[in-house]
mmCIF file of C-alpha atoms in Angstrom:
data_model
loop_
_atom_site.group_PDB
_atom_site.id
_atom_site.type_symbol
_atom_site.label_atom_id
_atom_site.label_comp_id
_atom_site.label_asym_id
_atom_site.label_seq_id
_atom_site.Cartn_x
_atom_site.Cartn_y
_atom_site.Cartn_z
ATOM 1 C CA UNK A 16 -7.722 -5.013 -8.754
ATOM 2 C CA UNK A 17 -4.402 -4.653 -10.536
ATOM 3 C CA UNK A 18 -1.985 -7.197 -10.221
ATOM 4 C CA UNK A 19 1.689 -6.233 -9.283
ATOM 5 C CA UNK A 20 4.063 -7.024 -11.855
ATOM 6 C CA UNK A 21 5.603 -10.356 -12.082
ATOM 7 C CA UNK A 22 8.795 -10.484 -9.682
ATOM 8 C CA UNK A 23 7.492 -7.767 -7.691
ATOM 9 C CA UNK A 24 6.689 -8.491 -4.122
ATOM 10 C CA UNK A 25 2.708 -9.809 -3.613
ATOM 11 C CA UNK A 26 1.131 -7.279 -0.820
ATOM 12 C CA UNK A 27 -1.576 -8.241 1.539
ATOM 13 C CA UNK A 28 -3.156 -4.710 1.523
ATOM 14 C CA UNK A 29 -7.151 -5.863 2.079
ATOM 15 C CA UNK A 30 -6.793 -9.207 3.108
ATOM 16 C CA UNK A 31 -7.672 -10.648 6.217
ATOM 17 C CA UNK A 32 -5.023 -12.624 8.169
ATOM 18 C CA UNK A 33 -6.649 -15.092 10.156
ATOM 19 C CA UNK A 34 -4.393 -16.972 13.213
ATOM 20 C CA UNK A 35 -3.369 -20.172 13.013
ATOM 21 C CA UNK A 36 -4.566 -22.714 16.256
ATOM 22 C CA UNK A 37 -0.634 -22.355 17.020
ATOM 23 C CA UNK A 38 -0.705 -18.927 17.601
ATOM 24 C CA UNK A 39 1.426 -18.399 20.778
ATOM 25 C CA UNK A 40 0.870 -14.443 20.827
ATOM 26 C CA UNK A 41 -2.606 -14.571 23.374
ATOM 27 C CA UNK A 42 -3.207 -10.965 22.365
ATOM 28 C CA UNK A 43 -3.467 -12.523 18.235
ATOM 29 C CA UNK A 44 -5.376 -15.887 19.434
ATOM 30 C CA UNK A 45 -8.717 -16.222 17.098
ATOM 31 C CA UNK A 46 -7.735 -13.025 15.791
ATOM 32 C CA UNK A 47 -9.258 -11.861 12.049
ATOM 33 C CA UNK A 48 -7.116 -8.732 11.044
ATOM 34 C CA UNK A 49 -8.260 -6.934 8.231
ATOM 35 C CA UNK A 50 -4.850 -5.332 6.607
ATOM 36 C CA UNK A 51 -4.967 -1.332 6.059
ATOM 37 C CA UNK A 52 -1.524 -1.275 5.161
ATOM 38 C CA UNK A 53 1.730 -3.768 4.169
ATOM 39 C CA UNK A 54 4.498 -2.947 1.834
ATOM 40 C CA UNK A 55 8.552 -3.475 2.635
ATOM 41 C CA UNK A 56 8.463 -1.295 5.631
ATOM 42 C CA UNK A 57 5.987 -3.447 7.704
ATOM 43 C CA UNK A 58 2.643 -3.704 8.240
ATOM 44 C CA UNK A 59 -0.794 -2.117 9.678
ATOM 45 C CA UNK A 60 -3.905 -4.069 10.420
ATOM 46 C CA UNK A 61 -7.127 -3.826 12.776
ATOM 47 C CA UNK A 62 -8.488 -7.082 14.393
ATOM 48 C CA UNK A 63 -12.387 -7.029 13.409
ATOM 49 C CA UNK A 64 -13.473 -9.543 15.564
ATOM 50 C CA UNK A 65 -12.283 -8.848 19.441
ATOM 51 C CA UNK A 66 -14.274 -6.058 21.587
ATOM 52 C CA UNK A 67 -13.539 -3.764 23.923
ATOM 53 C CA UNK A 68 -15.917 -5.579 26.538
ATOM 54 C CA UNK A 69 -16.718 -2.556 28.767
ATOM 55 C CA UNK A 70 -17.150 -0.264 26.684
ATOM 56 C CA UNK A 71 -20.126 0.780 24.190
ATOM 57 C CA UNK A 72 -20.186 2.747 21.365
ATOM 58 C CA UNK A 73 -22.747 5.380 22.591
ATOM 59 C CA UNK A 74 -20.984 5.818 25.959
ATOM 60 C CA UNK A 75 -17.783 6.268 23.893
ATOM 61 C CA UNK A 76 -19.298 8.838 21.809
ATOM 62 C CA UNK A 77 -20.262 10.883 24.756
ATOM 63 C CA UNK A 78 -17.144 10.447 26.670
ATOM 64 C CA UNK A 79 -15.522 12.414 23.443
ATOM 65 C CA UNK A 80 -18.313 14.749 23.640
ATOM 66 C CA UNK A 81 -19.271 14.152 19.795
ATOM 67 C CA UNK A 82 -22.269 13.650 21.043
ATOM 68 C CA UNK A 83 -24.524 15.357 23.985
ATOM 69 C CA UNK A 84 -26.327 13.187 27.243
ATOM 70 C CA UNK A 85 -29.444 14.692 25.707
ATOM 71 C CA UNK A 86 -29.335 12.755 22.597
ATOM 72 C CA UNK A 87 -28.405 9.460 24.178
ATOM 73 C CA UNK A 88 -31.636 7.929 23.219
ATOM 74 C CA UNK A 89 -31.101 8.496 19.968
ATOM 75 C CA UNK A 90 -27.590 7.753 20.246
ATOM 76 C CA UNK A 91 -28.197 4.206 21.093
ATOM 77 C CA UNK A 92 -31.070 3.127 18.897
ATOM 78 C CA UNK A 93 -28.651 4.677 16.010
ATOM 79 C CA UNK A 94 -25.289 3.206 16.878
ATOM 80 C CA UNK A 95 -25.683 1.148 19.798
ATOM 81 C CA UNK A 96 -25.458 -2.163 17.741
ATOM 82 C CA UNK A 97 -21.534 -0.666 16.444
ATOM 83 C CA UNK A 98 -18.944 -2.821 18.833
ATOM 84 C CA UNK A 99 -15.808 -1.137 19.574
ATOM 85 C CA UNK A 100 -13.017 -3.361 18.823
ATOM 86 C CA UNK A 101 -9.811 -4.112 20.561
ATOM 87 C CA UNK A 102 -7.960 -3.192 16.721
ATOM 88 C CA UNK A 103 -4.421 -4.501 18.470
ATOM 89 C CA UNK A 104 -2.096 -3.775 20.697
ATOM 90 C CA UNK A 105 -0.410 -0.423 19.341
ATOM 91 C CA UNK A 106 -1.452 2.474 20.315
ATOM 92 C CA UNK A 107 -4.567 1.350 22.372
ATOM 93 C CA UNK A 108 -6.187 4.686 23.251
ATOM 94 C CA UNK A 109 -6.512 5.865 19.549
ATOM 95 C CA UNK A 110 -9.489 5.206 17.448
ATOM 96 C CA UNK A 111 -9.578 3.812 13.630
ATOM 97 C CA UNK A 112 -12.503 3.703 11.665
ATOM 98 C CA UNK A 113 -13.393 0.933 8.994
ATOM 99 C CA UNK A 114 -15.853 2.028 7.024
ATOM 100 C CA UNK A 115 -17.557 1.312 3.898
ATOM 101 C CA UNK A 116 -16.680 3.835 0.529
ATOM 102 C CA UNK A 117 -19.765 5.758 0.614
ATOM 103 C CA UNK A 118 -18.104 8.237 3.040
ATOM 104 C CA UNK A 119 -15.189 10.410 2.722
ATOM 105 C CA UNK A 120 -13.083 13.437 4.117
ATOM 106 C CA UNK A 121 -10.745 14.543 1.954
ATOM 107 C CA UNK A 122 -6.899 14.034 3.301
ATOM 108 C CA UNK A 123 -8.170 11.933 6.341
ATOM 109 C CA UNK A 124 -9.949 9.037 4.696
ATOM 110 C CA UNK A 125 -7.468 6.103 2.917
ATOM 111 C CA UNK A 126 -8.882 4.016 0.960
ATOM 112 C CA UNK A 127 -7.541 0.673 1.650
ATOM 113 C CA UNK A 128 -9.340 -1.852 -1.369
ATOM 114 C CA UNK A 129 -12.618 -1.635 -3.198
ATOM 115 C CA UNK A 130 -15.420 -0.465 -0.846
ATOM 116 C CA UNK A 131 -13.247 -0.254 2.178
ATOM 117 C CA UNK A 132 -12.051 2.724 3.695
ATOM 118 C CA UNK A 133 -9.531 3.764 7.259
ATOM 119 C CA UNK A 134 -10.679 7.015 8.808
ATOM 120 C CA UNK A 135 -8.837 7.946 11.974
ATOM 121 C CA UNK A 136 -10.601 11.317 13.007
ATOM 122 C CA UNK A 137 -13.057 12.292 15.377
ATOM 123 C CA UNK A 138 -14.605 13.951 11.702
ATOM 124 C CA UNK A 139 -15.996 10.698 11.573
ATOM 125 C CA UNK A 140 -17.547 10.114 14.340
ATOM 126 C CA UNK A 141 -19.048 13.155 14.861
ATOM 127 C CA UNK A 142 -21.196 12.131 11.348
ATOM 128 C CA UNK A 143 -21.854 8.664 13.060
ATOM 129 C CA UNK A 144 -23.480 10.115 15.781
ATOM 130 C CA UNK A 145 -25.352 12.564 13.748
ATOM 131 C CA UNK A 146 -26.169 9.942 11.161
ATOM 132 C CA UNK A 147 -24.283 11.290 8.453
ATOM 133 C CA UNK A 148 -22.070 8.647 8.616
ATOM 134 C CA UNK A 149 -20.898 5.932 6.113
ATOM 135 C CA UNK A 150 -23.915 3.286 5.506
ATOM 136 C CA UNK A 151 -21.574 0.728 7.511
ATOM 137 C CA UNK A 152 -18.491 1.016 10.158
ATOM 138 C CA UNK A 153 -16.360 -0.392 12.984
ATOM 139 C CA UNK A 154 -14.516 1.771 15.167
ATOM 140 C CA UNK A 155 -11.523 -0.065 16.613
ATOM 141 C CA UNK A 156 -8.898 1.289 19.637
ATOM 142 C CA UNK A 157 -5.669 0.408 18.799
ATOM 143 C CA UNK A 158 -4.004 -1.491 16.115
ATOM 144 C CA UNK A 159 -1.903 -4.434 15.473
ATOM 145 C CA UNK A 160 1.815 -3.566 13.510
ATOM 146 C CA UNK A 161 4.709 -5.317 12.115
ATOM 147 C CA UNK A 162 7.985 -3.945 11.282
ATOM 148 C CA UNK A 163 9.660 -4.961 7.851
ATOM 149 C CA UNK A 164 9.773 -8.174 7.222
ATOM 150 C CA UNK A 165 8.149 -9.478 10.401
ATOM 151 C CA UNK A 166 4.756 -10.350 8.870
ATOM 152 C CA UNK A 167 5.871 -12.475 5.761
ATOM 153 C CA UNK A 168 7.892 -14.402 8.853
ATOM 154 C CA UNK A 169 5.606 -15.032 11.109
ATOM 155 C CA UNK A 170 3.350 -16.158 7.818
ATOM 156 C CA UNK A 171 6.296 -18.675 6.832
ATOM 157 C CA UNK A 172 6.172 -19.650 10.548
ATOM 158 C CA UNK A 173 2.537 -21.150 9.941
ATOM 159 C CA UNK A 174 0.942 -18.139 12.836
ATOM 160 C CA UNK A 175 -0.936 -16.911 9.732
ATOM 161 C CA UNK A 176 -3.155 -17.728 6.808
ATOM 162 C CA UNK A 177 -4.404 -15.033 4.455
ATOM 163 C CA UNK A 178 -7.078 -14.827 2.637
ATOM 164 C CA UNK A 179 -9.173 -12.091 0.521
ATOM 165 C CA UNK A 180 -11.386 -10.369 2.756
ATOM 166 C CA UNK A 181 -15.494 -10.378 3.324
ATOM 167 C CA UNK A 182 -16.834 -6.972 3.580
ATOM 168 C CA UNK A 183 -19.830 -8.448 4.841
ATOM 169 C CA UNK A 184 -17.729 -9.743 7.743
ATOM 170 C CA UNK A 185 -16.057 -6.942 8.496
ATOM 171 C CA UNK A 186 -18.609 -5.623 9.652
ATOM 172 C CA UNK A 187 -20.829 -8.362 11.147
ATOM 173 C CA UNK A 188 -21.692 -7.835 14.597
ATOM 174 C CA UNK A 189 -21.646 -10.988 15.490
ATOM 175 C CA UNK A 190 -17.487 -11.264 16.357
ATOM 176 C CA UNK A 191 -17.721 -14.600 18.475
ATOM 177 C CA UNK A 192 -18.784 -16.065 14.911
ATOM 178 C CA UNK A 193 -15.815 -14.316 12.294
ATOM 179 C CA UNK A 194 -12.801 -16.721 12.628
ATOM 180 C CA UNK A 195 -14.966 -19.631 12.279
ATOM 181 C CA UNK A 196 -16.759 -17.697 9.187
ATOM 182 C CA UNK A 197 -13.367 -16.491 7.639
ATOM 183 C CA UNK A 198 -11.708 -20.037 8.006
ATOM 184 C CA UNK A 199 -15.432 -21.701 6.094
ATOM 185 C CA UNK A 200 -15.084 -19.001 4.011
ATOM 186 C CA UNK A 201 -11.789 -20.565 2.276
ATOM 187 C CA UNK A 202 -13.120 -23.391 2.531
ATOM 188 C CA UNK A 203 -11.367 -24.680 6.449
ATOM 189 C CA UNK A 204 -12.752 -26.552 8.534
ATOM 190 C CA UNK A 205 -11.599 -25.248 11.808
ATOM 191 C CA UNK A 206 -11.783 -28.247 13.405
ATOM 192 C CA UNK A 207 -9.451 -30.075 10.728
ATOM 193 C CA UNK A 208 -6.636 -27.465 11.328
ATOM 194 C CA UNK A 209 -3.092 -28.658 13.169
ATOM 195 C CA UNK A 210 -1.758 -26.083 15.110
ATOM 196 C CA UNK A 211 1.552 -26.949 13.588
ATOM 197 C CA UNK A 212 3.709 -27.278 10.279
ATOM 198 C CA UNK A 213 2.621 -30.187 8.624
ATOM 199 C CA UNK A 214 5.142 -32.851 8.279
ATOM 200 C CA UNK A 215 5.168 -36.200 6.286
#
């Protein structure tokens, strides 16, 4: 990973923000956001460990007819384990892919950090349901976004710790168990953390 030069402004481009106990935003409480995107403009980033609870990946795939009822079977033993995610809060009805680097369509696919890739087209899910898909993948609705400036403040505001991301949990299926796993994984014990600004 190259390093950006020394004054320049540090990106968070694939790192996960993970939300501090003081969180007051309920739609970011618990959250783990894996960031797509962050430069001066703002910021782009899909929560990886919130589902959409009523709805399953092989229904989804049918209701956007990339797949037919007569492969529904099929459908299920190959993708029924893939959650759909509640990504955030913008743009809700719109899907975003994380996948792993192994698949690719050219000016559609951005790759975001070393083995992770953002695919927003039904392309993609079309080759998950025929399992020609990438080897590993979320599909999130939605997305979370920040507007210039607003993430490094809400980071100085102690909402947010960041943290190099786990590929591995990205794209765990087990979501109730990611913010305690991404908080161990830099070595926090969630149940030492103050919800507010320490103070001496």
């Amino acid at each position: 990973m190259q390093m950006p030069p020394s004054g320049a402004p540090s990106y968070l481009d694939g790192q996960f923000l993970v939300a501090m106990p003081g969180m007051t935003d309920e739609r970011f409480a618990r959250s783990v956001i894996y960031v797509c995107a962050h430069s001066a403009d703002g910021a782009m980033g899909i929560i990886v460990n919130k589902p959409v609870t009523d709805l399953s990946m092989p229904d989804l795939l049918l209701q956007l007819d990339v797949a037919q009822e007569a492969d529904a079977i099929r459908l299920r033993e190959r993708v029924g384990h893939m959650p759909v995610l509640m990504g955030g809060p913008v743009e809700g009805r719109r899907g975003f892919v994380l996948h792993t680097d192994d698949f690719h369509i050219d000016q559609s696919t951005l790759i975001i950090d070393e083995g992770i890739c953002l695919t927003a087209t039904v392309e993609i899910l079309r080759a998950i349901a025929s399992g020609a898909g990438p080897a590993s993948a979320v599909l999130a609705l939605g997305y979370a976004g920040w507007q210039a400036g607003q993430l490094e403040s809400e980071i100085m505001a102690n909402g947010w710790l960041n943290c190099p991301a786990d590929p591995a949990l990205i794209f765990n299926t087990d979501l109730d168990a990611k913010y305690e796993r991404a908080l161990r994984g830099i070595g926090i014990d969630p149940a030492m953390l103050s919800g507010s600004v320490g103070r001496a």
